[in-house]
Amino acid sequence: MPIALLLAAPSLLLGVLATPFAGPPPVPALAAPGSVHPGVGPEEEAEQVLLVRARRVIVRPGTVLENAAVLVQDGRIAAVGVGLEAPDGAKVLDTEVLCAGFIDPWSRLGVDPGSLSDRTTTASTSSVDALDPFLHELQRHQALRSGVTSVRVHIGRLGRIGGLGAFVRNLPESDLEQAVLVEDAALTTALGVQPGQDVFQRLEEVDRLIVELERGRRHREEALKYRDDLAAWQKAIAESEAELEREFRRAKRERDREIEQAKERGREFREKRYREDNKPRQPRFDPDGEVLARVVHGELPLIVEVDRAQELRALLARTEAYPRLRLVIAGATDARLFSEDLARRRIPVIVVPARRGQTAGFDHDELSLAVDLAEAGVPLLLGSGGMDPDWVRELPLLAGIAVGRGLDPDAALAALTTLPARVLDLGHRLGSVERGKDADLLLLSGDPFAAGTRVERVLVAGRPVAP
Amino acid sequence: MLSLLTPVALFAAYVAAPAALAPALGGEPGLAPQARQAPPALVVRAPKIHLGDGRVVEGGALVVSGGKVQAVGADVAVPQGARVLEHDGPVTAGFVLAHSHLVPRGEAFDATRTALPEARLATAFRASWPDLEDALHAGVTSVVIAPTPQNVVGGQAAVVKTAGGRVLEPASHLTLSLSRLAADDTRPPTSYAGLVREIERHLAGRQGVFARVAEGKLPVLVTANDRHEVVRAVELAGRTGLVGAIVGAPLAGELLDVLAPSKLGVVIDAPGAGTSQRVREAHVALARSEIPFALRWSEAENLRTGLAALLRGGAERARLERALMADGARLAGVAGKVGLLERGADADFVLWSGDPFEFGSRVVAVYIDGQRIEGDKR
């Protein structure tokens, strides 16, 4: 076998020389997600340079610039500051308050009911494949008009593990390719949402989730082991080849002699099997295990929809064994009981203030829950709940009511902007008004959580899209 | 001469002044104040006083005495011996809601008969109804209590105060219903045509309360929700000369051309969180029209949320203030008594911790007929 390799070497060399040299494709100078249509030349977009002047620019919760401006170019924020001059050809907009677009981390826009209740999803089911860009167009538009510029969606709520959720920008055109920012934003699962379960069955669901996490951990271990074994094998091959090159002729003569001898004796000549011939077998391709491995190692967040105290306690206890797991709790009606634990472990909680009135079998007042969790130091996010697409547009209003009930306004703004961006690994692109980030901006007539504030304009990827 | 006349003039002024106040104090004119043990007047000073029709008095004061408003304005005379209360937040007239279902279930619906024109809900009123306190702490001082719309003629509504147990108007409206609930299959009439005929028959007969209704002396509250129900109500009112308001009508804003020629107002539910966008836009269109409208009590949070939703949708602030106070009183039939802070009106007003339309504001205290009730700390 090692000889075969040497004989193949010249042909390999020829093959390499034969391939025409192709470096990486040239990146178009104005490429920015969401700002270049396929087919539309970059020149048409380049002229949309905007300078937005505002009496107050809320850069991030707690940082406000007075009488400042933001320069928007190529779909990105090119500059933020006081005393910016408008470059030639720029369009100037004036407003009272400017802030980052709101993000709904738990939404249903574009997901049809069949996909949402799909029970057959596995960890590698990609929600993007189920998204319908024409569904919920009205709700998408209404959400934009109230300031929600991007959402995270997922399918398979009733399955054992939901699909890989996607992060989608709210673009009025139904172009999914432009709208999807991240295809694998998070893995989602729900505990205790099947109807008619008793507490033991719900706790079994926690067990099953841990089984899946173990599967992911094993998958990664096997993959790493395979990688190490393969490296060792290749090293051994290389060493043998070196040795072989030195003793090639001698080995060849010895082999020929043995063949002769075997022929004389009438026996079959069997090749000696070296250890190097046993190439380690690659583990079977397991897409679910792959995703679960990423989750276990913190490369993807895991969003668990869970409400009741029993499952929540079990979940928090069992996930202590996975220190790199990035857990996010959604729903969390009974989370007050665990707020110390959640705050200590910095586990974000997505509260759904839109759930009042939905029969869930227990009393809940999520607005007060949001206030209490924020006071306890738990990272708070606000979502529309992923059940009713109409509620996405209510999110800013509900945040305002929560502020009225005592939620710190900075925490409320963070719950809608910086925290969801950070939790979903898009903190470098969204969530605040800073240079280099995508220009998803809201032009408001006043403080974002005042009762009478109107959204005057919405910019998504630097383009005015609403009203 | 001057020196002689001056004490006489002063004495005359001294006697005449209490005479001006006497009707409010309930005493005969001409008696000196010391003889009547009148309670001292209360003067409330606040940076902003919302009178109730959209006007706001800045840096002024409100003078109340004997349960009535004596004066309000930027510079009012402080009567002798008055207590002065400095409030650092806004003051508004008490909210007047032109319809509600604050009535406990058992009282609000009579399943045995479909028409109860002589039934008066005021006789069932108790100051201890639990929802009254919720309304009070949302800033509501007067509210119309009405039966539920399952009966074609529900009975006579009343206007009551949310604290103190006073019935402001024991027979304020006759409630009618042209809604699906009244046209159900289980009791006659079982069709809309039947409902209309029933009402017209009563009006033609002019028996009892219908005599006043037919002459337009007693207003009606007609429940109509779907668009066709609203159109039926308007047409019925046109044929029979009814005055009053339509209750419900979430899409009234899409029927402005139908409503405008009639004299009917509209009482809508405050569009809380989750109301459909279509209904919201209809409400904003109604708020921008000339048709008088008022709000209905559902839950405290829905009221505030609904106002915010209307403001965000483009309704004007002054118009919403009118709907809550002055127009609410008008459609409730108690204009002149409540809903507007003016001389002679009941001393019903609310001290707020902040702008009453803002989410974080709460009621610091409510005055009803001059009696103070503390806001609770929630």
Tab-separated table of C-alpha atoms in Angstrom, chain B residues 7-290:
chain	number	residue	atom	x	y	z
B	7	PRO	CA	-68.351	100.767	56.702
B	8	VAL	CA	-71.885	100.404	55.353
B	9	ALA	CA	-70.508	99.384	51.985
B	10	LEU	CA	-68.105	97.012	53.618
B	11	PHE	CA	-70.879	95.486	55.707
B	12	ALA	CA	-73.044	95.101	52.634
B	13	ALA	CA	-70.216	93.417	50.798
B	14	TYR	CA	-69.593	91.242	53.812
B	15	VAL	CA	-73.194	90.063	53.792
B	16	ALA	CA	-73.450	89.797	50.043
B	17	ALA	CA	-70.362	87.658	49.640
B	18	PRO	CA	-71.636	84.693	51.599
B	19	ALA	CA	-74.961	85.105	49.811
B	20	ALA	CA	-73.192	84.306	46.591
B	21	LEU	CA	-71.775	81.186	48.169
B	22	ALA	CA	-74.895	80.307	50.099
B	23	PRO	CA	-76.662	78.225	47.449
B	24	ALA	CA	-73.631	76.001	47.269
B	25	LEU	CA	-73.353	75.795	50.995
B	26	GLY	CA	-77.004	75.007	51.303
B	27	GLY	CA	-77.842	77.842	53.617
B	28	GLU	CA	-80.289	80.727	53.229
B	29	PRO	CA	-78.888	83.915	51.749
B	30	GLY	CA	-78.166	86.666	54.159
B	31	LEU	CA	-76.965	84.678	57.150
B	32	ALA	CA	-73.500	85.411	58.414
B	33	PRO	CA	-71.081	82.551	57.767
B	34	GLN	CA	-70.195	82.009	61.409
B	35	ALA	CA	-73.733	80.964	62.200
B	36	ARG	CA	-73.722	78.036	59.762
B	37	GLN	CA	-70.523	76.057	60.536
B	38	ALA	CA	-69.711	75.748	56.833
B	39	PRO	CA	-66.738	73.526	56.037
B	40	PRO	CA	-63.717	75.509	54.910
B	41	ALA	CA	-63.079	75.747	51.225
B	42	LEU	CA	-60.257	73.740	49.667
B	43	VAL	CA	-57.907	75.332	47.194
B	44	VAL	CA	-55.829	72.962	45.085
B	45	ARG	CA	-52.818	74.478	43.354
B	46	ALA	CA	-51.135	72.487	40.642
B	47	PRO	CA	-48.843	73.221	37.701
B	48	LYS	CA	-51.417	71.854	35.260
B	49	ILE	CA	-55.151	71.495	35.704
B	50	HIS	CA	-56.907	69.616	32.932
B	51	LEU	CA	-60.420	70.973	32.881
B	52	GLY	CA	-61.934	68.115	30.912
B	53	ASP	CA	-62.654	69.573	27.507
B	54	GLY	CA	-59.051	69.610	26.407
B	55	ARG	CA	-58.164	72.951	27.978
B	56	VAL	CA	-55.331	73.046	30.467
B	57	VAL	CA	-54.859	75.749	33.088
B	58	GLU	CA	-51.202	76.286	33.838
B	59	GLY	CA	-50.071	77.433	37.257
B	60	GLY	CA	-53.605	77.994	38.462
B	61	ALA	CA	-55.848	76.769	41.211
B	62	LEU	CA	-59.115	74.979	41.802
B	63	VAL	CA	-61.434	76.138	44.574
B	64	VAL	CA	-63.970	73.665	45.911
B	65	SER	CA	-66.376	73.979	48.735
B	66	GLY	CA	-69.428	72.098	49.843
B	67	GLY	CA	-68.767	69.342	47.375
B	68	LYS	CA	-68.908	71.652	44.375
B	69	VAL	CA	-66.402	73.543	42.304
B	70	GLN	CA	-66.470	77.229	43.132
B	71	ALA	CA	-63.851	78.508	40.766
B	72	VAL	CA	-60.991	77.345	38.627
B	73	GLY	CA	-58.489	79.322	36.644
B	74	ALA	CA	-55.115	80.918	36.416
B	75	ASP	CA	-55.817	83.505	39.066
B	76	VAL	CA	-58.666	82.716	41.373
B	77	ALA	CA	-59.421	84.444	44.612
B	78	VAL	CA	-58.625	82.353	47.627
B	79	PRO	CA	-61.543	82.586	50.034
B	80	GLN	CA	-60.894	83.374	53.643
B	81	GLY	CA	-60.089	80.411	55.814
B	82	ALA	CA	-59.551	78.089	52.892
B	83	ARG	CA	-57.155	75.182	53.116
B	84	VAL	CA	-54.535	75.292	50.440
B	85	LEU	CA	-53.216	72.053	48.980
B	86	GLU	CA	-50.118	72.235	46.817
B	87	HIS	CA	-49.870	69.348	44.393
B	88	ASP	CA	-46.780	68.926	42.288
B	89	GLY	CA	-48.360	66.802	39.569
B	90	PRO	CA	-51.253	67.261	37.161
B	91	VAL	CA	-54.863	67.540	38.263
B	92	THR	CA	-57.672	66.387	36.025
B	93	ALA	CA	-61.418	66.284	36.260
B	94	GLY	CA	-62.606	62.843	37.263
B	95	PHE	CA	-63.036	60.529	34.293
B	96	VAL	CA	-66.603	59.832	33.255
B	97	LEU	CA	-67.095	56.564	31.435
B	98	ALA	CA	-70.256	56.372	29.422
B	99	HIS	CA	-70.776	52.651	29.743
B	100	SER	CA	-69.497	49.767	31.771
B	101	HIS	CA	-70.313	46.325	32.969
B	102	LEU	CA	-69.335	46.977	36.541
B	103	VAL	CA	-72.586	45.359	37.566
B	104	PRO	CA	-72.163	41.902	39.062
B	105	ARG	CA	-73.313	39.155	36.757
B	106	GLY	CA	-76.490	38.281	38.574
B	107	GLU	CA	-77.777	41.807	38.437
B	108	ALA	CA	-76.810	42.651	34.913
B	109	PHE	CA	-78.814	40.075	33.060
B	110	ASP	CA	-82.349	38.885	33.426
B	111	ALA	CA	-82.898	35.727	31.433
B	112	THR	CA	-86.628	35.440	31.912
B	113	ARG	CA	-87.888	38.358	29.897
B	114	THR	CA	-86.458	39.976	26.846
B	115	ALA	CA	-87.765	43.482	27.445
B	116	LEU	CA	-87.563	45.160	30.819
B	117	PRO	CA	-88.118	48.827	30.144
B	118	GLU	CA	-89.077	49.738	33.700
B	119	ALA	CA	-86.199	47.917	35.375
B	120	ARG	CA	-83.821	50.351	37.021
B	121	LEU	CA	-80.278	49.235	37.641
B	122	ALA	CA	-79.899	51.988	40.225
B	123	THR	CA	-81.950	49.925	42.677
B	124	ALA	CA	-79.322	47.185	42.520
B	125	PHE	CA	-76.401	49.558	42.966
B	126	ARG	CA	-74.207	49.049	46.007
B	127	ALA	CA	-71.186	51.117	46.819
B	128	SER	CA	-69.407	47.913	47.779
B	129	TRP	CA	-69.203	46.446	44.281
B	130	PRO	CA	-65.557	45.366	43.924
B	131	ASP	CA	-64.895	46.726	40.439
B	132	LEU	CA	-65.787	50.234	41.527
B	133	GLU	CA	-62.549	50.505	43.449
B	134	ASP	CA	-60.487	49.455	40.442
B	135	ALA	CA	-62.224	52.108	38.410
B	136	LEU	CA	-61.619	54.668	41.121
B	137	HIS	CA	-57.904	54.004	41.166
B	138	ALA	CA	-57.755	54.398	37.430
B	139	GLY	CA	-59.093	57.935	37.798
B	140	VAL	CA	-62.776	57.247	37.076
B	141	THR	CA	-65.189	59.146	39.313
B	142	SER	CA	-68.525	58.662	37.533
B	143	VAL	CA	-69.580	55.695	35.512
B	144	VAL	CA	-72.687	54.498	33.747
B	145	ILE	CA	-73.855	51.121	34.989
B	146	ALA	CA	-75.855	49.238	32.429
B	147	PRO	CA	-77.246	45.764	31.916
B	148	THR	CA	-75.568	43.339	29.548
B	149	PRO	CA	-76.805	43.359	25.972
B	150	GLN	CA	-78.590	40.004	25.920
B	151	ASN	CA	-82.017	41.618	26.157
B	152	VAL	CA	-83.481	43.746	23.427
B	153	VAL	CA	-84.609	46.269	26.028
B	154	GLY	CA	-82.256	45.829	28.926
B	155	GLY	CA	-83.543	48.376	31.359
B	156	GLN	CA	-82.698	51.824	32.593
B	157	ALA	CA	-79.054	52.562	33.137
B	158	ALA	CA	-77.818	54.836	35.900
B	159	VAL	CA	-74.850	57.085	36.509
B	160	VAL	CA	-73.112	56.445	39.807
B	161	LYS	CA	-70.020	57.695	41.575
B	162	THR	CA	-67.240	55.221	42.118
B	163	ALA	CA	-66.966	56.046	45.802
B	164	GLY	CA	-69.383	57.334	48.351
B	165	GLY	CA	-72.351	55.480	46.893
B	166	ARG	CA	-74.032	58.467	45.340
B	167	VAL	CA	-76.337	57.824	42.412
B	168	LEU	CA	-75.893	60.818	40.196
B	169	GLU	CA	-78.711	59.980	37.845
B	170	PRO	CA	-81.029	57.037	38.621
B	171	ALA	CA	-82.500	56.730	35.143
B	172	SER	CA	-79.963	58.098	32.731
B	173	HIS	CA	-80.640	56.020	29.608
B	174	LEU	CA	-82.786	53.268	28.283
B	175	THR	CA	-80.534	50.470	27.113
B	176	LEU	CA	-81.392	48.729	23.882
B	177	SER	CA	-79.556	45.981	22.115
B	178	LEU	CA	-79.195	45.276	18.432
B	179	SER	CA	-76.371	42.843	18.907
B	180	ARG	CA	-75.989	39.197	18.111
B	181	LEU	CA	-76.437	38.338	21.765
B	182	ALA	CA	-79.964	39.682	21.755
B	183	ALA	CA	-80.851	37.995	18.490
B	184	ASP	CA	-79.956	34.521	19.635
B	185	ASP	CA	-81.987	31.443	18.924
B	186	THR	CA	-83.129	30.607	22.395
B	187	ARG	CA	-85.474	33.462	23.144
B	188	PRO	CA	-87.646	35.594	20.946
B	189	PRO	CA	-86.989	37.731	19.015
B	190	THR	CA	-84.521	35.531	17.209
B	191	SER	CA	-83.685	37.793	14.314
B	192	TYR	CA	-82.463	41.310	13.780
B	193	ALA	CA	-85.716	42.174	12.096
B	194	GLY	CA	-87.479	40.935	15.184
B	195	LEU	CA	-85.332	43.126	17.401
B	196	VAL	CA	-86.032	46.207	15.349
B	197	ARG	CA	-89.736	45.475	15.216
B	198	GLU	CA	-89.877	44.925	18.951
B	199	ILE	CA	-88.245	48.266	19.650
B	200	GLU	CA	-90.409	50.104	17.155
B	201	ARG	CA	-93.534	48.544	18.613
B	202	HIS	CA	-92.640	49.740	22.070
B	203	LEU	CA	-91.815	53.209	20.827
B	204	ALA	CA	-95.059	53.479	18.924
B	205	GLY	CA	-97.013	52.374	21.961
B	206	ARG	CA	-95.416	55.118	24.092
B	207	GLN	CA	-96.094	53.230	27.284
B	208	GLY	CA	-94.150	54.136	30.404
B	209	VAL	CA	-90.605	55.104	29.746
B	210	PHE	CA	-90.989	54.810	25.997
B	211	ALA	CA	-92.994	57.996	25.921
B	212	ARG	CA	-89.951	59.976	26.962
B	213	VAL	CA	-87.657	57.983	24.735
B	214	ALA	CA	-89.815	58.578	21.688
B	215	GLU	CA	-89.822	62.308	22.342
B	216	GLY	CA	-86.075	62.349	22.621
B	217	LYS	CA	-86.234	63.333	26.293
B	218	LEU	CA	-84.503	60.185	27.514
B	219	PRO	CA	-81.372	59.116	25.650
B	220	VAL	CA	-80.695	55.518	24.706
B	221	LEU	CA	-77.600	53.359	24.738
B	222	VAL	CA	-77.841	50.918	21.853
B	223	THR	CA	-75.386	48.042	21.798
B	224	ALA	CA	-74.280	47.289	18.259
B	225	ASN	CA	-70.981	45.677	17.386
B	226	ASP	CA	-70.860	44.436	13.812
B	227	ARG	CA	-71.071	46.971	11.047
B	228	HIS	CA	-74.520	45.934	9.940
B	229	GLU	CA	-75.761	46.208	13.492
B	230	VAL	CA	-74.455	49.752	13.679
B	231	VAL	CA	-76.168	50.642	10.434
B	232	ARG	CA	-79.434	49.199	11.723
B	233	ALA	CA	-79.120	51.213	14.901
B	234	VAL	CA	-78.504	54.428	13.007
B	235	GLU	CA	-81.444	53.809	10.712
B	236	LEU	CA	-83.703	52.984	13.618
B	237	ALA	CA	-82.694	56.166	15.379
B	238	GLY	CA	-83.368	58.148	12.230
B	239	ARG	CA	-86.840	56.696	11.871
B	240	THR	CA	-87.866	57.044	15.467
B	241	GLY	CA	-86.006	60.123	16.639
B	242	LEU	CA	-83.798	58.418	19.216
B	243	VAL	CA	-80.963	60.325	20.812
B	244	GLY	CA	-78.041	58.912	22.730
B	245	ALA	CA	-75.127	56.712	21.764
B	246	ILE	CA	-74.145	53.445	20.188
B	247	VAL	CA	-72.130	51.205	22.459
B	248	GLY	CA	-69.468	48.873	21.172
B	249	ALA	CA	-69.098	49.554	17.476
B	250	PRO	CA	-65.392	48.772	17.209
B	251	LEU	CA	-65.404	49.646	13.515
B	252	ALA	CA	-67.416	52.832	13.866
B	253	GLY	CA	-64.520	54.697	12.335
B	254	GLU	CA	-65.272	52.976	9.045
B	255	LEU	CA	-68.896	54.151	9.145
B	256	LEU	CA	-68.384	57.850	9.697
B	257	ASP	CA	-70.585	58.850	6.783
B	258	VAL	CA	-73.401	56.742	8.185
B	259	LEU	CA	-73.001	58.089	11.704
B	260	ALA	CA	-72.506	61.756	10.917
B	261	PRO	CA	-76.092	62.649	9.939
B	262	SER	CA	-77.526	60.919	13.008
B	263	LYS	CA	-77.231	62.602	16.378
B	264	LEU	CA	-75.808	59.514	17.966
B	265	GLY	CA	-72.465	59.386	19.693
B	266	VAL	CA	-70.326	56.288	20.057
B	267	VAL	CA	-68.974	54.604	23.180
B	268	ILE	CA	-65.990	52.437	22.323
B	269	ASP	CA	-63.807	50.026	24.230
B	270	ALA	CA	-60.351	51.425	24.879
B	271	PRO	CA	-58.195	49.372	22.470
B	272	GLY	CA	-55.910	47.483	24.811
B	273	ALA	CA	-52.887	45.440	23.850
B	274	GLY	CA	-53.748	42.863	21.237
B	275	THR	CA	-56.551	44.791	19.588
B	276	SER	CA	-56.400	44.287	15.872
B	277	GLN	CA	-54.817	46.987	13.779
B	278	ARG	CA	-58.007	47.463	11.838
B	279	VAL	CA	-59.955	48.310	14.967
B	280	ARG	CA	-57.211	50.649	16.127
B	281	GLU	CA	-57.205	52.511	12.871
B	282	ALA	CA	-60.987	52.767	12.972
B	283	HIS	CA	-60.800	54.270	16.444
B	284	VAL	CA	-58.231	56.808	15.346
B	285	ALA	CA	-60.468	57.771	12.426
B	286	LEU	CA	-63.359	58.194	14.854
B	287	ALA	CA	-61.180	60.317	17.115
B	288	ARG	CA	-60.352	62.576	14.217
B	289	SER	CA	-63.965	63.029	13.201
B	290	GLU	CA	-66.578	65.310	14.669
